[in-house]
Amino acid sequence: MTQTPFKQFLFGGDYNPEQWPKEIWAEDMQILTDVHMNEATINVFSWAQLQPSEETYDFSTLDAIVETLTRANFDIVLATSTAALPAWLVTRYPEVTRTDYEGRRARFGGRHNACPSSPIFRFYGAKLAGKLAERYGHLKNVVCWHISNEYGGYCYCDNCAAAFRVWLRQKYGTLDALNNAWYTHFWSHTFYDWSEIVPPNALSDGINHDHNVVLSGMGIDWRRFQSEALLQNLKDEKAAIRQYDPDTPITTNMMGTFKDLDYFQWAKELDIVSWDSYPAYNTPHSEVAMRHDLMRGLKGGQPFMLMEQTPSQQNWQAYNATKRPGQMRALSFQAIAHGADTIQYFQLRQGRGGTEKFHSAVISHADHDETRIIRETRALGSELAKVGPQLMNGRIQAKVGLIFDWDNYWSLEYSSGPSVSLTYVDQIKRYYAAFYRQNTAVDMIPTDLSADQLARYDVIAAPVLIMVKPGVSEAIHQYVKNGGVFITTCMSGINDEHDNVIMGGYPGPFRDLCGLWAEEIDALPPHTAVPVQFGDTKTGGSIVANVSHLEGAETIAAYGGADYYANTPAVTVNTYGTGQAYYVGTVLDTAGMDVLVDRLIQDEHLDHFTTPTDVELTTRHYPDYALHFLINNGNQAETVDTSRFAGMPTLIGDGPVQATTELAPYGLIVIQETK
């Protein structure tokens, strides 16, 4: 599937009418229709209501909800309700709940509380999904299936232990192969029988609550296994749905850079990616954009669903600020600019009780149809009703690929050393933000692309690519040899796929490509920096600093200061074939990142656009036109030089583009350029 499967731009969100008397439903439909909504996501947490006992199913309330939405001409995203167990299931079958890191079996309560390896859970979860598909799958306004909800969390029970051992036997075949992969001579860990292997928790090989493990290879495999075990739950429900509904798209809502699950693997099982975007009051605009681009990248650039965002404030963050006037619209259009073909909220009516009662909604506790949120939702809905079809199915034409990989995420963050401050997502964000400041489009890409697939990009960046899995080095070498530009950093090229060090000096398999080797990595104390000199420009590095030796590379920035590695290479470039490989030996500050990215933009003639700090320009391409989204993400008015687009019509805006454009706080225009 290369295009969004929906016939209209979906504008709606999570709706829980089962929490309210039926007489309120009609009022809701009137308000939601008035604000131009056309979709509702239902049945997300209704398992206890749908199945009050093991032998009994009751769909009467859900039938009434579906009928109400159908009469109001709403499309429906129908969830399977399996993200929270009913009490009877836990009481009768205690093994369906999870065992935590400390080895404690959970009792009834919470959500996301099922053991993924439990045969009982897998049976009843899939059975419910099948019954829902049999009953509602034929309805034309059921436009998408929403399996479970925000999958995540690990289980350490005996069922998971047994399943893990089966998974390991399938992966390694023999204990000799496993012992070699896991480096089990360390601390007398050699295994002589499969039954000796237990999950790495606080009672065994777990080191701390961050899930560091004595045998890092075991830790990586445990995370791979848990991700696949939860994915199997989705596959179970997907198969049950497909018995009765072969065509309706299937998704589950993801959570951006969430650590526990390998979303590139998960996306292969989804017809369309969906995700929940909840930036805090101080989340950088670039980080929100990066997460959108990661979700878009999971299926090779296919448009995605913004399944959840809040109309105003969350309830679960430390400081739940309201969205300022216009900010909801700006964030919605930022999502569209980066590939969203739906705008959906959690939630449509604010709950009276429970832990989410202070999470905002379109219809608030005020129960009034003219609140600020209602007015802003109506205005946005009116715009989407007019131009929604023209926004759908556009593509981003990025010439920069930024590698994001969950195995590397785990390998870096579950390592014991060199610095707790060196975290995976933070390093990815730094490189993304540097291109974002130049309004240069970026694709978030996996590690398993071939050299031919990499060739669509002029620049490939791979910060902290600590784990080099089979085939990755070969593809990158061929890409650079054929003329591509590759950037990698300290803590790259260190481990193989089993998390064991590749001998011969860092950066391991990239040593010849980068034209240098590193013998040491200095971990810098907090709040300190080492000077990094780019010609006449003074910048700095922090967290770590590689002590490197040239083997053909050219130094473009050197360490300053008085330490023993002063005047040694900090940033280098090496010619390989007809391409180039850059190596950044420290964590550059913002000034250093800008110097590096400016050089790449100029040398590779990358498209860029200068705007004030809080303003972004993002372009989506369509067969006959392009849409340029110029968005002020800040709360101050900004003036932008738009002479590049002067005279072009605006899809959203006040007539043709002028030489300069005034953007109100959180204001935006959408420029339409005919091809």
XYZ file of C-alpha atoms in Angstrom:
675
model
C 0.000 0.000 0.000
C 1.632 3.242 -1.138
C -1.218 5.679 -0.551
C -3.513 6.487 2.331
C -6.436 4.048 2.082
C -9.098 6.534 3.182
C -11.571 8.240 0.868
C -11.588 11.430 2.913
C -9.263 13.252 5.272
C -10.154 11.818 8.692
C -10.729 14.441 11.390
C -11.832 13.046 14.731
C -10.404 10.953 17.536
C -10.956 8.657 20.504
C -14.572 8.542 21.630
C -15.862 6.634 24.655
C -19.656 7.009 24.728
C -19.972 3.841 26.817
C -18.823 6.031 29.727
C -21.875 8.282 29.365
C -25.693 8.001 29.419
C -27.116 7.461 25.949
C -29.031 10.756 25.989
C -25.685 12.582 25.865
C -24.658 10.838 22.632
C -27.006 12.913 20.487
C -25.578 16.125 21.959
C -22.074 14.882 21.188
C -22.974 14.140 17.579
C -24.395 17.621 17.162
C -21.272 19.295 18.557
C -18.807 17.054 16.730
C -20.651 17.500 13.441
C -20.689 21.266 13.988
C -16.876 21.300 14.270
C -16.644 19.326 10.985
C -15.465 16.042 12.480
C -16.073 12.936 10.400
C -14.385 10.088 12.319
C -14.450 8.430 15.726
C -12.063 5.844 17.171
C -14.101 3.585 19.418
C -13.896 0.459 21.571
C -10.290 0.976 22.690
C -10.801 -0.209 26.305
C -14.110 -2.077 26.317
C -13.160 -5.723 26.779
C -14.859 -5.997 30.196
C -18.084 -4.622 28.737
C -17.967 -6.734 25.581
C -17.215 -9.950 27.466
C -18.559 -9.857 31.035
C -17.637 -13.503 31.613
C -15.722 -16.288 29.932
C -18.863 -17.710 28.373
C -20.749 -14.487 27.579
C -20.343 -11.772 24.952
C -22.530 -8.662 24.906
C -22.261 -6.322 21.912
C -25.451 -4.366 22.581
C -23.761 -1.146 23.725
C -21.209 -1.274 20.919
C -24.028 -1.927 18.432
C -25.739 1.236 19.648
C -22.524 3.274 19.404
C -21.883 2.066 15.868
C -25.487 2.841 14.911
C -25.233 6.347 16.390
C -22.031 7.121 14.488
C -23.384 5.627 11.275
C -26.502 7.796 11.426
C -24.242 10.834 11.850
C -22.206 9.809 8.768
C -19.049 9.223 10.781
C -16.267 6.920 9.644
C -15.162 4.510 12.349
C -11.720 3.339 13.426
C -12.646 0.217 15.381
C -10.298 -0.951 18.119
C -10.130 -4.507 19.411
C -10.159 -3.626 23.151
C -7.348 -5.994 24.057
C -5.028 -3.473 25.731
C -6.588 -3.994 29.173
C -7.620 -7.327 30.645
C -11.075 -7.885 32.180
C -11.129 -8.831 35.858
C -12.694 -12.255 35.304
C -9.833 -13.281 33.011
C -7.173 -12.402 35.588
C -9.127 -13.993 38.441
C -9.690 -17.279 36.626
C -6.305 -17.393 34.874
C -3.682 -15.509 36.936
C -0.936 -16.462 34.482
C -2.276 -13.963 31.931
C -0.751 -11.056 33.854
C 2.850 -9.960 33.667
C 5.748 -10.650 35.986
C 7.856 -7.544 36.551
C 11.623 -6.988 36.615
C 11.748 -7.866 40.316
C 9.972 -11.179 39.667
C 6.562 -10.151 41.051
C 3.412 -11.465 39.376
C 0.905 -8.653 38.821
C -2.661 -8.862 40.039
C -5.646 -7.321 38.291
C -5.348 -3.639 37.439
C -3.890 -1.081 35.097
C -3.636 -1.558 31.352
C -1.059 -3.106 29.008
C -1.022 -5.771 31.659
C -1.037 -9.044 29.678
C 1.842 -11.481 29.358
C 2.547 -11.672 25.612
C 3.533 -15.350 25.891
C 0.410 -16.461 27.743
C -1.522 -19.012 25.644
C -4.708 -18.020 27.489
C -4.309 -14.335 26.667
C -3.401 -15.057 23.063
C -6.465 -17.289 22.672
C -9.016 -14.899 24.166
C -7.508 -11.767 22.610
C -7.613 -13.227 19.115
C -11.075 -14.678 19.714
C -12.459 -11.244 20.622
C -10.829 -9.635 17.581
C -12.414 -12.273 15.352
C -15.872 -11.770 16.854
C -15.604 -8.010 16.285
C -14.548 -8.526 12.670
C -17.356 -11.002 12.080
C -19.907 -8.548 13.459
C -18.659 -5.222 12.065
C -16.103 -5.939 9.359
C -18.653 -5.674 6.552
C -19.659 -2.101 7.420
C -18.521 0.449 4.855
C -17.857 3.128 7.450
C -15.489 0.884 9.434
C -12.448 2.257 7.618
C -9.626 0.957 9.822
C -8.935 -1.663 12.493
C -7.018 -0.464 15.560
C -5.399 -3.465 17.281
C -4.813 -3.096 21.027
C -3.324 0.264 22.055
C 0.196 1.626 22.586
C 1.911 -1.740 22.937
C 4.858 -1.826 25.335
C 6.407 -3.217 28.498
C 8.262 -6.435 29.231
C 7.274 -9.611 31.089
C 9.663 -11.955 32.957
C 7.339 -14.856 33.810
C 7.895 -18.586 33.333
C 5.862 -18.586 30.106
C 8.148 -15.899 28.695
C 11.213 -17.807 29.906
C 10.067 -20.959 28.093
C 9.203 -19.010 24.948
C 12.572 -17.243 25.098
C 14.388 -20.577 25.128
C 12.402 -21.731 22.082
C 13.240 -18.431 20.346
C 16.950 -18.897 21.135
C 17.026 -22.473 19.845
C 15.486 -21.298 16.586
C 17.997 -18.444 16.332
C 21.217 -20.242 17.302
C 20.545 -23.940 16.776
C 23.176 -25.083 19.262
C 24.333 -24.028 22.706
C 27.889 -23.726 21.369
C 26.707 -21.052 18.942
C 24.800 -19.266 21.695
C 27.724 -19.404 24.150
C 30.003 -17.963 21.495
C 27.551 -15.198 20.595
C 26.941 -14.229 24.208
C 30.619 -14.374 25.278
C 29.632 -16.654 28.151
C 33.136 -17.344 29.426
C 32.669 -13.986 31.146
C 31.904 -14.514 34.855
C 31.515 -18.280 34.405
C 28.297 -18.035 32.407
C 28.696 -20.999 30.046
C 25.383 -22.818 29.455
C 25.287 -26.607 29.114
C 21.516 -27.059 28.850
C 18.825 -24.811 27.395
C 16.859 -25.039 30.650
C 19.643 -23.133 32.429
C 18.772 -19.913 30.576
C 16.421 -17.586 32.467
C 15.205 -14.042 31.700
C 17.704 -11.331 32.693
C 15.868 -9.620 35.550
C 16.709 -8.411 39.056
C 16.847 -12.022 40.270
C 19.359 -13.147 37.653
C 21.596 -11.186 35.267
C 19.861 -7.825 35.389
C 22.112 -5.041 36.685
C 19.597 -2.224 37.209
C 16.144 -0.952 36.320
C 17.506 0.439 33.044
C 17.759 -3.220 32.012
C 21.533 -3.399 31.741
C 22.531 -7.073 31.703
C 25.715 -8.892 32.710
C 25.866 -10.543 29.273
C 25.055 -7.722 26.878
C 24.383 -10.193 24.055
C 21.727 -11.842 26.208
C 20.243 -8.416 26.968
C 19.964 -7.496 23.289
C 18.402 -10.860 22.432
C 15.930 -10.515 25.318
C 14.766 -7.182 23.927
C 14.494 -8.608 20.439
C 12.460 -11.509 21.801
C 10.095 -9.329 23.834
C 9.489 -7.039 20.847
C 8.682 -10.061 18.686
C 6.494 -11.659 21.381
C 4.300 -8.556 21.577
C 4.282 -8.348 17.789
C 2.972 -11.927 17.721
C -0.012 -10.743 19.770
C -0.763 -8.237 17.027
C -0.317 -10.931 14.380
C -2.762 -13.193 16.262
C -5.471 -10.529 16.222
C -4.690 -9.530 12.653
C -5.137 -13.124 11.486
C -8.455 -13.374 13.356
C -9.707 -10.169 11.711
C -8.642 -11.296 8.256
C -10.809 -14.420 8.539
C -13.853 -12.157 8.245
C -12.539 -8.903 6.765
C -9.825 -9.330 4.132
C -9.554 -5.707 3.051
C -9.996 -3.060 5.760
C -6.609 -1.550 6.744
C -5.090 -2.609 10.057
C -2.924 -0.496 12.359
C -1.847 -0.044 15.952
C -0.830 3.253 17.501
C 2.891 3.746 18.067
C 4.755 6.217 20.252
C 7.565 7.842 18.274
C 11.002 6.939 19.615
C 9.612 4.503 22.209
C 12.494 2.246 23.254
C 10.908 -1.144 23.914
C 9.739 -2.142 20.418
C 11.513 -2.327 17.055
C 9.003 -0.288 15.084
C 10.657 -0.966 11.719
C 9.837 -4.654 12.224
C 6.355 -3.847 13.503
C 5.530 -1.648 10.521
C 5.917 -4.616 8.192
C 2.736 -6.072 9.736
C 0.699 -2.866 9.410
C -1.208 -1.557 6.425
C -0.700 1.993 7.633
C 1.397 3.434 10.456
C -0.352 5.442 13.156
C 1.108 7.166 16.167
C 0.360 9.331 19.204
C 2.109 12.721 19.427
C 2.273 14.341 22.852
C 4.986 17.005 22.994
C 5.549 18.695 26.346
C 5.446 22.454 26.820
C 9.213 22.621 26.209
C 9.700 19.963 23.507
C 11.785 21.465 20.674
C 9.907 21.905 17.393
C 12.615 19.887 15.648
C 11.996 16.923 17.937
C 8.278 16.858 17.136
C 9.112 17.009 13.425
C 11.717 14.244 13.776
C 9.225 11.885 15.379
C 6.742 12.522 12.571
C 9.490 11.784 10.062
C 10.431 8.589 11.900
C 6.835 7.377 11.716
C 6.720 8.292 8.024
C 9.988 6.448 7.496
C 8.752 3.173 8.990
C 7.072 2.260 5.703
C 9.431 3.954 3.297
C 7.766 7.374 3.211
C 4.129 6.249 3.134
C 1.728 8.768 4.737
C 0.713 7.956 8.300
C -2.165 8.538 10.695
C -1.855 10.988 13.560
C -3.989 8.743 15.749
C -3.753 10.844 18.908
C -2.808 14.335 19.966
C -4.414 16.442 22.650
C -6.689 19.390 21.852
C -4.983 21.317 24.639
C -3.235 19.703 27.626
C -2.133 16.274 28.737
C -2.588 14.985 32.265
C 0.387 12.684 32.750
C 3.400 14.938 32.246
C 5.084 16.791 35.099
C 3.768 20.168 33.891
C 0.683 19.966 31.709
C 0.515 23.374 30.095
C -2.433 24.247 27.863
C -1.807 24.791 24.187
C -1.751 28.471 23.406
C -4.309 29.970 20.995
C -3.487 28.707 17.516
C -0.938 26.131 18.693
C -3.214 23.127 18.119
C -3.660 24.210 14.495
C 0.067 24.773 14.024
C 0.932 21.357 15.463
C -1.742 19.717 13.323
C -0.398 21.265 10.144
C 3.166 20.421 11.167
C 2.045 16.771 11.305
C 0.395 17.081 7.876
C 3.501 18.725 6.452
C 5.611 15.779 7.578
C 3.280 13.104 6.197
C 0.092 12.816 8.277
C -3.097 12.194 6.298
C -5.386 12.217 9.351
C -5.750 14.535 12.343
C -7.190 12.754 15.369
C -7.353 13.545 19.050
C -7.458 11.870 22.376
C -10.196 12.577 23.233
C -13.565 13.812 21.957
C -15.347 14.062 25.320
C -13.483 14.569 28.593
C -13.980 11.808 31.148
C -15.503 12.346 34.591
C -13.309 9.878 36.434
C -10.189 7.796 36.258
C -6.580 8.781 35.876
C -7.194 10.620 32.586
C -10.004 12.899 33.782
C -7.788 15.989 33.453
C -6.643 15.062 29.947
C -8.274 17.654 27.704
C -10.890 16.891 25.073
C -12.845 18.625 22.337
C -15.927 18.603 24.607
C -14.587 19.582 28.021
C -15.877 19.345 31.572
C -17.524 22.722 30.928
C -19.922 20.803 28.650
C -20.314 23.929 26.524
C -20.302 24.220 22.748
C -18.414 27.547 22.599
C -15.202 26.978 24.544
C -11.868 28.097 23.108
C -11.051 24.503 22.184
C -14.385 24.111 20.400
C -13.858 27.330 18.435
C -10.336 26.345 17.389
C -11.442 22.814 16.503
C -14.276 24.202 14.390
C -11.911 26.532 12.527
C -9.429 23.736 11.842
C -12.231 21.387 10.845
C -13.564 23.938 8.398
C -10.139 24.233 6.735
C -9.694 20.476 6.518
C -13.206 20.039 5.110
C -12.290 22.408 2.271
C -8.759 21.321 1.393
C -8.335 17.903 3.031
C -8.292 15.868 -0.191
C -5.569 18.104 -1.623
C -3.390 17.466 1.439
C -3.502 13.678 1.181
C -0.943 11.306 -0.328
C 1.896 13.766 -0.716
C 5.508 12.602 -0.413
C 8.606 14.207 1.051
C 11.536 14.269 -1.391
C 14.449 14.224 1.044
C 18.064 13.999 -0.067
C 19.332 13.367 3.461
C 18.832 9.983 5.116
C 19.260 9.705 8.894
C 19.642 6.151 10.205
C 17.526 5.131 13.200
C 17.809 1.569 14.462
C 16.402 -0.089 17.575
C 19.237 -2.625 17.924
C 21.645 0.314 18.062
C 19.324 2.138 20.468
C 19.492 -0.840 22.839
C 23.198 -1.525 22.327
C 24.251 2.034 23.156
C 21.935 2.606 26.100
C 22.345 -0.793 27.721
C 26.148 -0.587 27.623
C 28.090 -0.157 30.825
C 30.117 2.876 29.736
C 31.597 5.107 28.632
C 29.096 7.795 29.766
C 25.527 7.738 31.031
C 25.030 11.075 29.267
C 25.515 9.528 25.832
C 21.989 8.477 24.851
C 20.810 7.301 21.471
C 17.809 9.471 20.699
C 19.576 12.604 21.915
C 22.395 12.039 19.420
C 19.929 11.413 16.580
C 18.044 14.574 17.536
C 21.223 16.665 17.337
C 21.832 15.730 13.706
C 18.187 16.015 12.741
C 17.939 19.446 14.392
C 20.948 20.769 12.477
C 19.284 19.982 9.139
C 15.917 21.174 10.487
C 17.422 24.583 11.273
C 18.221 24.861 7.566
C 14.766 23.556 6.539
C 16.480 20.690 4.730
C 14.233 17.641 4.419
C 15.312 14.430 6.168
C 14.122 10.832 5.826
C 14.496 8.565 8.860
C 15.723 5.254 7.483
C 16.572 1.731 8.764
C 19.950 0.012 8.601
C 18.925 -2.737 6.187
C 18.755 -0.686 2.980
C 20.880 -1.817 0.045
C 23.470 0.403 -1.623
C 20.995 1.013 -4.463
C 18.327 2.100 -1.975
C 20.802 4.351 -0.165
C 21.743 5.931 -3.506
C 18.541 8.010 -3.523
C 20.194 10.186 -0.854
C 23.057 12.637 -1.320
C 23.965 12.375 2.369
C 23.546 9.502 4.862
C 24.063 10.321 8.550
C 24.522 7.526 11.095
C 25.315 8.955 14.542
C 26.455 6.485 17.224
C 26.027 3.484 14.924
C 27.542 1.301 17.631
C 26.216 -2.028 16.299
C 27.051 -3.022 12.734
C 24.824 -5.879 11.644
C 25.632 -8.147 8.678
C 25.486 -6.372 5.328
C 25.373 -2.838 6.721
C 29.045 -1.989 6.317
C 29.113 -3.460 2.815
C 26.112 -1.392 1.679
C 27.537 1.823 3.127
C 30.959 1.194 1.582
C 29.371 0.683 -1.836
C 27.189 3.782 -1.384
C 30.217 5.979 -0.660
C 32.332 4.349 -3.364
C 29.602 5.277 -5.858
C 29.642 8.938 -4.830
C 27.582 9.197 -1.653
C 28.464 11.195 1.442
C 28.429 9.348 4.784
C 28.649 10.872 8.274
C 29.265 8.828 11.362
C 30.490 9.585 14.856
C 32.209 8.463 17.995
C 30.758 5.202 19.353
C 30.178 3.903 15.818
C 31.419 0.645 14.330
C 32.201 -0.885 17.721
C 29.995 -3.990 18.120
C 28.776 -6.834 15.955
C 25.152 -8.043 15.921
C 25.766 -9.989 19.161
C 27.010 -6.849 20.958
C 30.613 -8.070 21.013
C 33.444 -5.666 20.154
C 34.864 -5.780 16.635
C 38.616 -5.906 17.188
C 41.175 -3.745 15.389
C 40.422 -0.237 16.617
C 37.360 1.973 16.387
C 35.358 2.507 14.152
C 35.798 -1.151 13.271
C 34.467 -1.968 9.791
C 34.367 1.746 8.921
C 38.083 2.252 9.628
C 39.153 2.166 5.965
C 36.069 4.104 4.887
C 36.729 6.926 7.354
C 40.511 6.826 6.988
C 41.349 6.795 10.707
C 41.375 4.709 13.849
C 40.662 5.575 17.454
C 42.428 4.032 20.432
C 40.573 5.657 23.334
C 37.275 7.344 24.170
C 37.512 9.996 26.874
C 34.293 10.430 28.866
C 34.050 14.093 29.792
C 32.619 15.090 33.181
C 29.200 16.786 33.248
C 29.030 20.448 32.238
C 32.501 20.418 30.693
C 33.554 20.768 27.083
C 36.650 20.347 24.976
C 37.376 23.115 22.431
C 36.865 22.113 18.788
C 38.351 24.434 16.169
C 36.861 24.561 12.641
C 39.358 26.875 10.930
C 38.666 30.299 12.427
C 35.446 29.134 14.093
C 35.616 28.098 17.729
C 33.103 25.445 18.784
C 33.015 22.774 21.437
C 32.527 19.088 22.084
C 31.061 17.351 25.110
C 30.214 13.983 26.694
C 32.935 11.973 24.920
C 36.026 12.598 22.820
C 37.736 10.037 20.604
C 41.534 9.979 20.542
C 42.073 9.283 16.838
C 44.926 8.732 14.356
C 44.706 9.560 10.649
C 45.082 6.885 7.979
C 44.399 9.029 4.933
C 41.619 11.267 6.227
C 41.862 15.053 6.309
C 41.310 16.964 9.548
C 38.664 19.679 9.248
C 38.414 20.373 12.976
C 40.899 19.652 15.776
C 40.689 19.551 19.549
C 41.974 22.600 21.370
C 42.784 23.065 25.028
C 45.653 21.625 26.997
C 44.674 17.957 27.329
C 46.909 15.212 25.983
C 44.882 14.917 22.768
C 44.949 18.643 21.964
C 45.612 19.280 18.251
C 44.476 15.754 17.306
C 41.571 15.195 14.888
C 38.051 15.953 16.162
C 36.240 16.002 12.795
C 37.639 14.467 9.625
C 36.712 13.751 6.022
C 38.065 10.945 3.861
C 37.706 10.373 0.139
C 36.637 6.831 -0.708
C 35.936 5.964 -4.321
C 34.034 8.945 -5.671
C 32.387 9.752 -2.355
C 33.332 11.008 1.077
C 33.070 9.796 4.660
C 32.988 12.213 7.606
C 33.879 11.124 11.117
C 32.898 13.249 14.124
C 34.882 12.211 17.177
C 32.923 14.097 19.824
C 29.437 15.433 20.536
C 29.523 18.795 18.780
C 27.699 21.769 20.229
C 25.099 23.641 18.185
C 27.682 25.921 16.597
C 29.815 22.968 15.538
C 26.823 21.103 14.122
C 25.852 24.164 12.096
C 29.371 24.515 10.655
C 29.364 20.855 9.622
C 25.872 20.876 8.122
C 26.486 24.210 6.325
C 29.494 22.615 4.655
C 27.421 19.621 3.554
C 24.605 21.801 2.251
C 26.991 23.876 0.179
C 29.119 20.982 -1.099
C 26.160 18.754 -1.962
C 23.837 21.571 -3.116
C 21.121 20.461 -0.716
C 17.862 22.369 -0.781
C 17.518 24.712 2.195
C 15.594 27.805 3.213
C 16.402 30.485 5.780
C 13.685 31.286 8.311
C 13.487 32.706 11.840
C 14.222 30.193 14.603
C 10.626 29.143 15.310
C 9.510 29.020 11.659
C 9.800 25.893 9.549
C 9.277 25.212 5.859
C 8.389 21.666 4.815
C 7.359 20.545 1.344
C 5.133 17.641 0.293
C 5.099 16.638 -3.360
C 2.112 15.435 -5.400
C 1.870 14.364 -9.056
C 0.849 17.807 -10.355
C 1.836 20.208 -7.595
C 3.859 20.733 -4.442
C 2.635 22.174 -1.150
C 5.022 24.272 0.897
C 3.965 24.455 4.550
C 5.365 27.610 6.177
C 4.561 27.335 9.894
C 5.357 29.570 12.833
C 5.755 27.172 15.750
C 6.410 29.998 18.195
C 4.314 32.404 20.240
C 5.796 35.557 18.676
C 4.933 37.093 15.297
C 7.604 36.538 12.647
C 8.512 38.091 9.298
C 9.754 35.670 6.637
C 11.462 36.411 3.328
C 9.230 34.545 0.884
C 10.475 36.129 -2.345
C 11.343 32.631 -3.540
C 7.593 31.895 -3.688
C 6.338 35.364 -4.664
C 3.217 35.277 -6.815
C 2.357 31.625 -6.107
C -1.195 30.917 -4.884
C -1.891 29.844 -1.330
C -4.020 26.827 -0.542
C -4.314 28.273 2.960
C -3.544 31.964 3.247
C -4.614 35.421 2.068
C -4.083 35.318 -1.656
C -0.823 35.040 -3.617
C 2.473 34.975 -1.756
C 4.185 38.322 -1.282
C 7.935 39.009 -1.140
C 7.692 38.972 2.644
C 5.115 37.190 4.775
C 3.969 38.138 8.252
C 3.120 35.110 10.364
C 1.105 35.604 13.532
C 1.996 33.553 16.623
C 1.378 29.929 15.571
C 0.307 31.230 12.176
C 0.872 29.468 8.878
C 0.354 29.527 5.147
C 0.301 26.655 2.660
C 1.737 27.583 -0.727
C 0.711 25.650 -3.834
C 3.308 25.360 -6.577
C 2.224 23.885 -9.909
C 4.693 21.496 -11.506
